[in-house]
mmCIF file of C-alpha atoms in Angstrom:
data_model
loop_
_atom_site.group_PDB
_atom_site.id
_atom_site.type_symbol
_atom_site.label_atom_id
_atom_site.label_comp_id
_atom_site.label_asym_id
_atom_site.label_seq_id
_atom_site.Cartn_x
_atom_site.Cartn_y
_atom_site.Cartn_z
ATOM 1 C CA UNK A 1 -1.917 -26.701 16.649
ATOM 2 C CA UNK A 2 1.856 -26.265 16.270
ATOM 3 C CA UNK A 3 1.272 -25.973 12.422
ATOM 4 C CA UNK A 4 -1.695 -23.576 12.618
ATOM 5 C CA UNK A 5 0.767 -21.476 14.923
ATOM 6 C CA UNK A 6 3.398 -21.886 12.096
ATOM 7 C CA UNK A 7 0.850 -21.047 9.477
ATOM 8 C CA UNK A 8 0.496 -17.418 11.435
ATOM 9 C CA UNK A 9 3.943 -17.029 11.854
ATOM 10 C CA UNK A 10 4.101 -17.513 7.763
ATOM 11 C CA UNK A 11 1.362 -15.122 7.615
ATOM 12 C CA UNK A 12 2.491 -12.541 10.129
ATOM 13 C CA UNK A 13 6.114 -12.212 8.156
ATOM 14 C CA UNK A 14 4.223 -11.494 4.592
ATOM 15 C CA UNK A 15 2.184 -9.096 5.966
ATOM 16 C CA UNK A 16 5.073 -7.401 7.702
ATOM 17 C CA UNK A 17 5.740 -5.171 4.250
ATOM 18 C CA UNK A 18 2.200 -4.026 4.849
ATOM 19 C CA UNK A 19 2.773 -1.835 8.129
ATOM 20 C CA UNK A 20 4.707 0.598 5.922
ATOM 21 C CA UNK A 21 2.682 1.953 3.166
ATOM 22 C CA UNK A 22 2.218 5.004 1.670
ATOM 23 C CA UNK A 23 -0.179 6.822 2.071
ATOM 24 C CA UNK A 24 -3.200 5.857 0.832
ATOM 25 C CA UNK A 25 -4.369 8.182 -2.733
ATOM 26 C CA UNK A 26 -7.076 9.534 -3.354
ATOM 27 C CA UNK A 27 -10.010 8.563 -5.903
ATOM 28 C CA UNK A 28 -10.675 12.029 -7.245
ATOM 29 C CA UNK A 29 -8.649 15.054 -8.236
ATOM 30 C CA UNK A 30 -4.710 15.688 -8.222
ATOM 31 C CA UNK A 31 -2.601 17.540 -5.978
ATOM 32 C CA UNK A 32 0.805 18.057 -5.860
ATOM 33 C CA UNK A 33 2.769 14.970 -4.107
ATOM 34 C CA UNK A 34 -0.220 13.154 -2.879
ATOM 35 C CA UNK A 35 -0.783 9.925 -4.700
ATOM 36 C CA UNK A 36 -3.988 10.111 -6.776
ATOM 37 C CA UNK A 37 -5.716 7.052 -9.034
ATOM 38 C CA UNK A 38 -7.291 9.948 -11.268
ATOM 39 C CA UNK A 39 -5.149 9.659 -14.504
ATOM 40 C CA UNK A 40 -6.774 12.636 -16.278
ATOM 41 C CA UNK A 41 -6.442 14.615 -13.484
ATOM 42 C CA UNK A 42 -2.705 13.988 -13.059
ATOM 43 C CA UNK A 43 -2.359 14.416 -16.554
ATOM 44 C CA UNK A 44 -3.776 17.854 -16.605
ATOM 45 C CA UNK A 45 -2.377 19.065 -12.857
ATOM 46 C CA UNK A 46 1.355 17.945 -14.380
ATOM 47 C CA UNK A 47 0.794 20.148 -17.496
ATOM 48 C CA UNK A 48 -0.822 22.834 -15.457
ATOM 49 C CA UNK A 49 2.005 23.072 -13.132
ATOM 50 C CA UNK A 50 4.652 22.164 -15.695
ATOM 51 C CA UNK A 51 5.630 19.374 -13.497
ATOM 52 C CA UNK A 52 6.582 15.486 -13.810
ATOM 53 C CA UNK A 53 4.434 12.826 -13.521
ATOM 54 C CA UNK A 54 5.744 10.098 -11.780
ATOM 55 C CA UNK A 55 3.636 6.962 -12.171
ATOM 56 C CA UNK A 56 3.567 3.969 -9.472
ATOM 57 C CA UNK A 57 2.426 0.533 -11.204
ATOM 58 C CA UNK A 58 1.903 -1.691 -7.958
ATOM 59 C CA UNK A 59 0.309 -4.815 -6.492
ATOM 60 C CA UNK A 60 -0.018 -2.941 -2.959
ATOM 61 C CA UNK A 61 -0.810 -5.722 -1.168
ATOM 62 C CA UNK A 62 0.930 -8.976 -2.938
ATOM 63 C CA UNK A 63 4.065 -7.664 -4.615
ATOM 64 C CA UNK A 64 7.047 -7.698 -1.938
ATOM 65 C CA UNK A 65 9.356 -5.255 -3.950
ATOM 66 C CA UNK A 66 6.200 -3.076 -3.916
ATOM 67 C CA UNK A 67 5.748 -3.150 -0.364
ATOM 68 C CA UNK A 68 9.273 -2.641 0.496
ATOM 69 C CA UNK A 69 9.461 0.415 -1.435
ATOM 70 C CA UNK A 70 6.773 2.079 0.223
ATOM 71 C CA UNK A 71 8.161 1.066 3.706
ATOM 72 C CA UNK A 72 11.854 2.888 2.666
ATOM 73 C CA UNK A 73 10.974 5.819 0.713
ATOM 74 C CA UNK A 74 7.303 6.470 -0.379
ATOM 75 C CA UNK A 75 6.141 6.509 3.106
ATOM 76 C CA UNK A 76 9.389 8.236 4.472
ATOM 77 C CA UNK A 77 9.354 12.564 5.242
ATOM 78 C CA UNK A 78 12.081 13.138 2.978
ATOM 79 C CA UNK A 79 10.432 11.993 0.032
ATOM 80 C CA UNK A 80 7.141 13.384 0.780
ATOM 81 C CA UNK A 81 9.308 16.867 1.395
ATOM 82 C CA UNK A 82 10.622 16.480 -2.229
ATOM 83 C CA UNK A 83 7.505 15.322 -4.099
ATOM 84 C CA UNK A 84 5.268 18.111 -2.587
ATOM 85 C CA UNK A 85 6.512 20.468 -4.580
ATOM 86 C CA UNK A 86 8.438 18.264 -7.624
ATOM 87 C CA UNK A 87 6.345 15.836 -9.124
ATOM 88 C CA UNK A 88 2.496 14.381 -9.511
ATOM 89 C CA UNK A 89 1.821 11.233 -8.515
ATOM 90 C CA UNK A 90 0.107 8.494 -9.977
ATOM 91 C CA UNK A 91 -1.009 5.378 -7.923
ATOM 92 C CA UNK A 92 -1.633 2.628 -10.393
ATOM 93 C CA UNK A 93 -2.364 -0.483 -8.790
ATOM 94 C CA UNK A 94 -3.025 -4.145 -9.746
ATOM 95 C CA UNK A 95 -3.891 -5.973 -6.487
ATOM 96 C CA UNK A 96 -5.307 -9.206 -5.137
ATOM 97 C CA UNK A 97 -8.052 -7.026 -3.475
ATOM 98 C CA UNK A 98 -10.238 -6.170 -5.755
ATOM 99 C CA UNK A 99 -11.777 -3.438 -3.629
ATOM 100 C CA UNK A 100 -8.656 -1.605 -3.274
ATOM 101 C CA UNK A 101 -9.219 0.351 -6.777
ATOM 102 C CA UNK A 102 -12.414 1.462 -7.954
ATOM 103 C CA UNK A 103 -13.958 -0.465 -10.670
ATOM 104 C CA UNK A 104 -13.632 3.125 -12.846
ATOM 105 C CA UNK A 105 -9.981 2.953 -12.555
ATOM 106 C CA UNK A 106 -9.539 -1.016 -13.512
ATOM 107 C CA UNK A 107 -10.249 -0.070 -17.338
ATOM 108 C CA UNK A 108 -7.672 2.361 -17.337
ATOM 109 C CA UNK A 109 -4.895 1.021 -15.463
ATOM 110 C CA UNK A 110 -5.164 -1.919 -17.533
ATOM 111 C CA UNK A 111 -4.845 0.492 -20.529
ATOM 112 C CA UNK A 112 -1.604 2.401 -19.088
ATOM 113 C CA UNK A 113 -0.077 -0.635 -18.365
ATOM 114 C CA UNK A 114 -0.649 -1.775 -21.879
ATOM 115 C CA UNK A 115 0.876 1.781 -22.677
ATOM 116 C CA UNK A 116 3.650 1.481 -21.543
ATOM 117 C CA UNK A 117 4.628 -2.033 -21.847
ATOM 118 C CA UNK A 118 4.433 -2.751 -17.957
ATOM 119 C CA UNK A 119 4.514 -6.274 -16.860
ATOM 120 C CA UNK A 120 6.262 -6.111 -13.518
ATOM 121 C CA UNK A 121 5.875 -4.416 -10.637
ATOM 122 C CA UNK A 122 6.855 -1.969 -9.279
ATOM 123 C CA UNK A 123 7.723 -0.260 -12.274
ATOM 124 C CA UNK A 124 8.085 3.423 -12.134
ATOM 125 C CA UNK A 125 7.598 5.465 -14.881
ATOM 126 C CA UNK A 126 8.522 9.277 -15.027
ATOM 127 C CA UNK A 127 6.943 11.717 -17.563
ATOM 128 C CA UNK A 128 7.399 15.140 -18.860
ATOM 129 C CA UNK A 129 4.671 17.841 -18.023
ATOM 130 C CA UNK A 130 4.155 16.734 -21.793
ATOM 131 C CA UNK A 131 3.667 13.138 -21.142
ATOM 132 C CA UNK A 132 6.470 12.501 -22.662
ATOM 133 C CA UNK A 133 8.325 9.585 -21.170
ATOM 134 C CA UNK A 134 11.743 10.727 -19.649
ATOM 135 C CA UNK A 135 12.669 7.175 -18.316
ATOM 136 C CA UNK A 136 12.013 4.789 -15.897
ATOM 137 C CA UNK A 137 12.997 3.545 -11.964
ATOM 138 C CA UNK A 138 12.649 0.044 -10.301
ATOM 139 C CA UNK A 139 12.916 -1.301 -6.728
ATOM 140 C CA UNK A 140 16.460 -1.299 -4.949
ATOM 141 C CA UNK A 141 17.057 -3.272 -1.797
ATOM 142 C CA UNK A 142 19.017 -0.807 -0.353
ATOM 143 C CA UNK A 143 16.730 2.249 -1.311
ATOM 144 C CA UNK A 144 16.375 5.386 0.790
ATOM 145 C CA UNK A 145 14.591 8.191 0.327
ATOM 146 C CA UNK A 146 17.355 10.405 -0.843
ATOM 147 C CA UNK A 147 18.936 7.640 -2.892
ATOM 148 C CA UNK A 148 15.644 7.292 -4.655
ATOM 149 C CA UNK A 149 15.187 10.809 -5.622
ATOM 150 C CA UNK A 150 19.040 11.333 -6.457
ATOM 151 C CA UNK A 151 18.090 8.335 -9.230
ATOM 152 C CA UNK A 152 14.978 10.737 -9.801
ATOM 153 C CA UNK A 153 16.493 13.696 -10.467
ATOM 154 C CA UNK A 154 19.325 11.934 -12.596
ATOM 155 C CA UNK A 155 16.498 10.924 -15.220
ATOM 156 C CA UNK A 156 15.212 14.432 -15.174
ATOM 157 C CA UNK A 157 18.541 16.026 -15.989
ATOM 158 C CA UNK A 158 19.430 13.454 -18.876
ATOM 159 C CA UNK A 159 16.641 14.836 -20.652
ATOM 160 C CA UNK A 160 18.643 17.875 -20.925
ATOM 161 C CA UNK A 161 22.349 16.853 -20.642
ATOM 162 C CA UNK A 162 23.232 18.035 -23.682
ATOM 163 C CA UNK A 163 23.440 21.250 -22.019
ATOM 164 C CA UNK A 164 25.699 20.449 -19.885
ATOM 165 C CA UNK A 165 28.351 17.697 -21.328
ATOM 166 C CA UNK A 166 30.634 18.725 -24.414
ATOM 167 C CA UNK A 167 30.189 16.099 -27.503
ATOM 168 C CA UNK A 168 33.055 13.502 -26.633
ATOM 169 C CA UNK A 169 31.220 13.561 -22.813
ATOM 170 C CA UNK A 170 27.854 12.866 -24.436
ATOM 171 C CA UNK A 171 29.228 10.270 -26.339
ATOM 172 C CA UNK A 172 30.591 8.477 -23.163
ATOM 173 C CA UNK A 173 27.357 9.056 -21.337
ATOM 174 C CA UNK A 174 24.955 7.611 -24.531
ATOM 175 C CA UNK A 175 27.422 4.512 -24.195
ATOM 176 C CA UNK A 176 27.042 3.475 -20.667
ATOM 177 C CA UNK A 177 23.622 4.423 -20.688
ATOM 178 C CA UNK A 178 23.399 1.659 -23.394
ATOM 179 C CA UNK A 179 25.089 -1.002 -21.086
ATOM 180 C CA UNK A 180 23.590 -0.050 -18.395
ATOM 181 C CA UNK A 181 20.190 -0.394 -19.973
ATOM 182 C CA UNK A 182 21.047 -3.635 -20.978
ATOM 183 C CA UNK A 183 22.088 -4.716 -17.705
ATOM 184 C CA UNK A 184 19.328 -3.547 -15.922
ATOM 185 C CA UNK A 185 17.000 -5.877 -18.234
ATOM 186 C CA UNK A 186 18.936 -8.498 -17.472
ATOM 187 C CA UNK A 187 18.503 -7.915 -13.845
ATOM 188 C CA UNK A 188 14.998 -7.291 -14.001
ATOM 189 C CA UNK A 189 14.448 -10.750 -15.501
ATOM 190 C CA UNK A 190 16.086 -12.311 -12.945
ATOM 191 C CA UNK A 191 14.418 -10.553 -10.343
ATOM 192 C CA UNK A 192 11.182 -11.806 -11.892
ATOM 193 C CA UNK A 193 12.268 -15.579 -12.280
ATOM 194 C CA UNK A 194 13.372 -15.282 -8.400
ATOM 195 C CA UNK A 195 9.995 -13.340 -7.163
ATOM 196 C CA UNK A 196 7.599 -16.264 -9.446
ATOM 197 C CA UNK A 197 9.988 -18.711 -8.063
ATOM 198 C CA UNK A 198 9.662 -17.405 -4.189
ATOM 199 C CA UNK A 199 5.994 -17.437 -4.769
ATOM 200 C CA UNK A 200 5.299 -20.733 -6.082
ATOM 201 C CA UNK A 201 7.323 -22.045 -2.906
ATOM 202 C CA UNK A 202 5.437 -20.002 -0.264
ATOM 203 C CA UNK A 203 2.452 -21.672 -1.889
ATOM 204 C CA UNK A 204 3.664 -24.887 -1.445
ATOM 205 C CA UNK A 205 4.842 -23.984 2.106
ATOM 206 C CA UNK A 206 1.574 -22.962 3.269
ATOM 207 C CA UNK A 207 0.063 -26.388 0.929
ATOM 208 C CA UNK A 208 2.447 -28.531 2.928
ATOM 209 C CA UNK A 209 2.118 -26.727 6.469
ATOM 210 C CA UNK A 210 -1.346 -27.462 5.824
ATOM 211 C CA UNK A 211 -1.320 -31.114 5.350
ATOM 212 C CA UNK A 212 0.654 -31.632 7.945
ATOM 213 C CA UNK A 213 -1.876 -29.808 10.100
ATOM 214 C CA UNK A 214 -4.418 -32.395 9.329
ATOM 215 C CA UNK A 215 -2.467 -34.839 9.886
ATOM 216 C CA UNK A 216 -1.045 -34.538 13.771
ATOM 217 C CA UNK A 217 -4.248 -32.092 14.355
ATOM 218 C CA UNK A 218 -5.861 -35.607 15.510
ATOM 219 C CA UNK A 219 -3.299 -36.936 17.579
ATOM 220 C CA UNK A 220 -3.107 -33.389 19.374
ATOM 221 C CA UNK A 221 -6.643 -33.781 20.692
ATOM 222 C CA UNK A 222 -6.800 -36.535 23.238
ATOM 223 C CA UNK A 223 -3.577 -35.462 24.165
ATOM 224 C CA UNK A 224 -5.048 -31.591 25.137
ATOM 225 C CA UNK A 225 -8.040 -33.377 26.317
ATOM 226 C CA UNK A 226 -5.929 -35.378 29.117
ATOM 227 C CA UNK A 227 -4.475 -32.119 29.933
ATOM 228 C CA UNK A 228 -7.462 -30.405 30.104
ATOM 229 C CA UNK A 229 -8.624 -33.396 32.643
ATOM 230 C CA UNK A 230 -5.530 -32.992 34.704
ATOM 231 C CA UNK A 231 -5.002 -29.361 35.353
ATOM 232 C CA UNK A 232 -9.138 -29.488 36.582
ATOM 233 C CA UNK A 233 -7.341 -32.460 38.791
ATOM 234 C CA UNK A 234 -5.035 -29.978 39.602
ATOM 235 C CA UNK A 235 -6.476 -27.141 40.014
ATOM 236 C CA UNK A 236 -9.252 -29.136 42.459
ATOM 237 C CA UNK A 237 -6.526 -30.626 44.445
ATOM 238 C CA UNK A 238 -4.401 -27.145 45.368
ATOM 239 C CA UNK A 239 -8.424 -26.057 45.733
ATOM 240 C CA UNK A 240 -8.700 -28.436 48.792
ATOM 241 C CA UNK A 241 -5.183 -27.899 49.895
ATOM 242 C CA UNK A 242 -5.795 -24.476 50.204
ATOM 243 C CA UNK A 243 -8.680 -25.034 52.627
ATOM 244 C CA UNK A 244 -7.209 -27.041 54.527
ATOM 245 C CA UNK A 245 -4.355 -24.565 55.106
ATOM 246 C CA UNK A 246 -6.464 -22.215 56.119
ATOM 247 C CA UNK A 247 -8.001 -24.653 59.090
ATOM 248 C CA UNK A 248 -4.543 -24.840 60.397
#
């Protein structure tokens, strides 16, 4: 009993992440920040409107990193404020579920995430009205909203900072944009070996809870049985006490 309660607790904290979504996108069409799986129409609404494309690849309902990014931004007003009139937005997802993307969409998210060489999620990929890729975003413990689109509009701009930073500036900015590339790979690895890692030992957590389950589940029985026989005792004996109170 105690480890079945413990088992829910586990279960309860995983799906915490889950309460805070976005919202969820739609199967047909494109609009203007709403999430959409429809690749073609994204495609064409972000050339019509001369707009970005920003493209979510998720596990909605496995990846943590995923979930918490939808919780602190994605789901929050400010970013919906921004994105309704900024950017199209493409919900490309790889979950557990199966039924949480139609099968038409499996084919082609498998395809995009060949693409672009995605392999971990969430991995955010920005393009030009063009499709043109103008860089890419990743999960940040301490996101916000704002935070998130100040990144955003940072990878926007570089596409044109030339226009605005003389040649020894650009220089500089090429430079640490370099390191900071490298860095972030670095980091993403990591992040990776620490997200299979935390995986494989909330599988064996639940594995072990388990077993141990089994094993005092049996011992737990007579025990709740003899309780069971002693509050009826109980409950008998105030029963009688009761009436005989009542004679008095």
């Amino acid at each position: 009993m105690f480890a079945k309660n413990l088992l829910a607790a586990t279960a309860a904290v995983c799906m915490m992440g889950a309460a805070f979504a976005a919202e969820k996108p739609a199967t047909e069409g494109a609009e203007l920040g709403k999430w959409t799986m429809d690749a073609p129409a994204a495609q064409a609404l972000a050339k019509e409107k001369g707009k970005p494309l920003f493209v979510n690849f998720t596990g909605s309902d496995w990846c943590g990193w995923c979930k918490l990014m939808d919780g602190k931004v994605f789901s929050q007003k400010a970013w919906q404020d921004y994105a309704a009139g900024e950017l199209v937005l493409l919900w490309v997802d790889f979950p557990k579920d199966k039924s949480l993307v139609p099968e038409k969409f499996v084919k082609q998210n498998d395809e995009l995430a060949e693409k672009y060489g995605v392999s971990g999620y969430p991995t955010y990929v920005v393009l030009g009205p063009d499709g043109k890729e103008l860089g890419r975003l990743g999960a940040d413990r301490e996101a916000t909203p704002e935070k998130f689109i100040g990144q955003l509009k940072d990878v926007l701009i570089a596409q044109s900072i030339e226009k605005y930073l003389d040649a020894a500036q650009l220089a500089a900015y090429r430079a640490a944009e370099k390191a900071y590339d490298a860095a972030k790979a670095k980091a993403e690895t990591i992040q990776k070996q620490l997200m299979d890692e935390a995986m494989k030992l909330q599988q064996e957590f639940q594995t072990r809870a388990k077993a141990l389950q089994d094993k005092y589940e049996p011992q737990f029985k007579p025990i709740k049985e003899a309780m069971d026989k002693a509050t009826e005792a109980l409950d008998d004996l105030k029963a009688k006490a009761r009436e005989a109170a009542a004679k008095k």
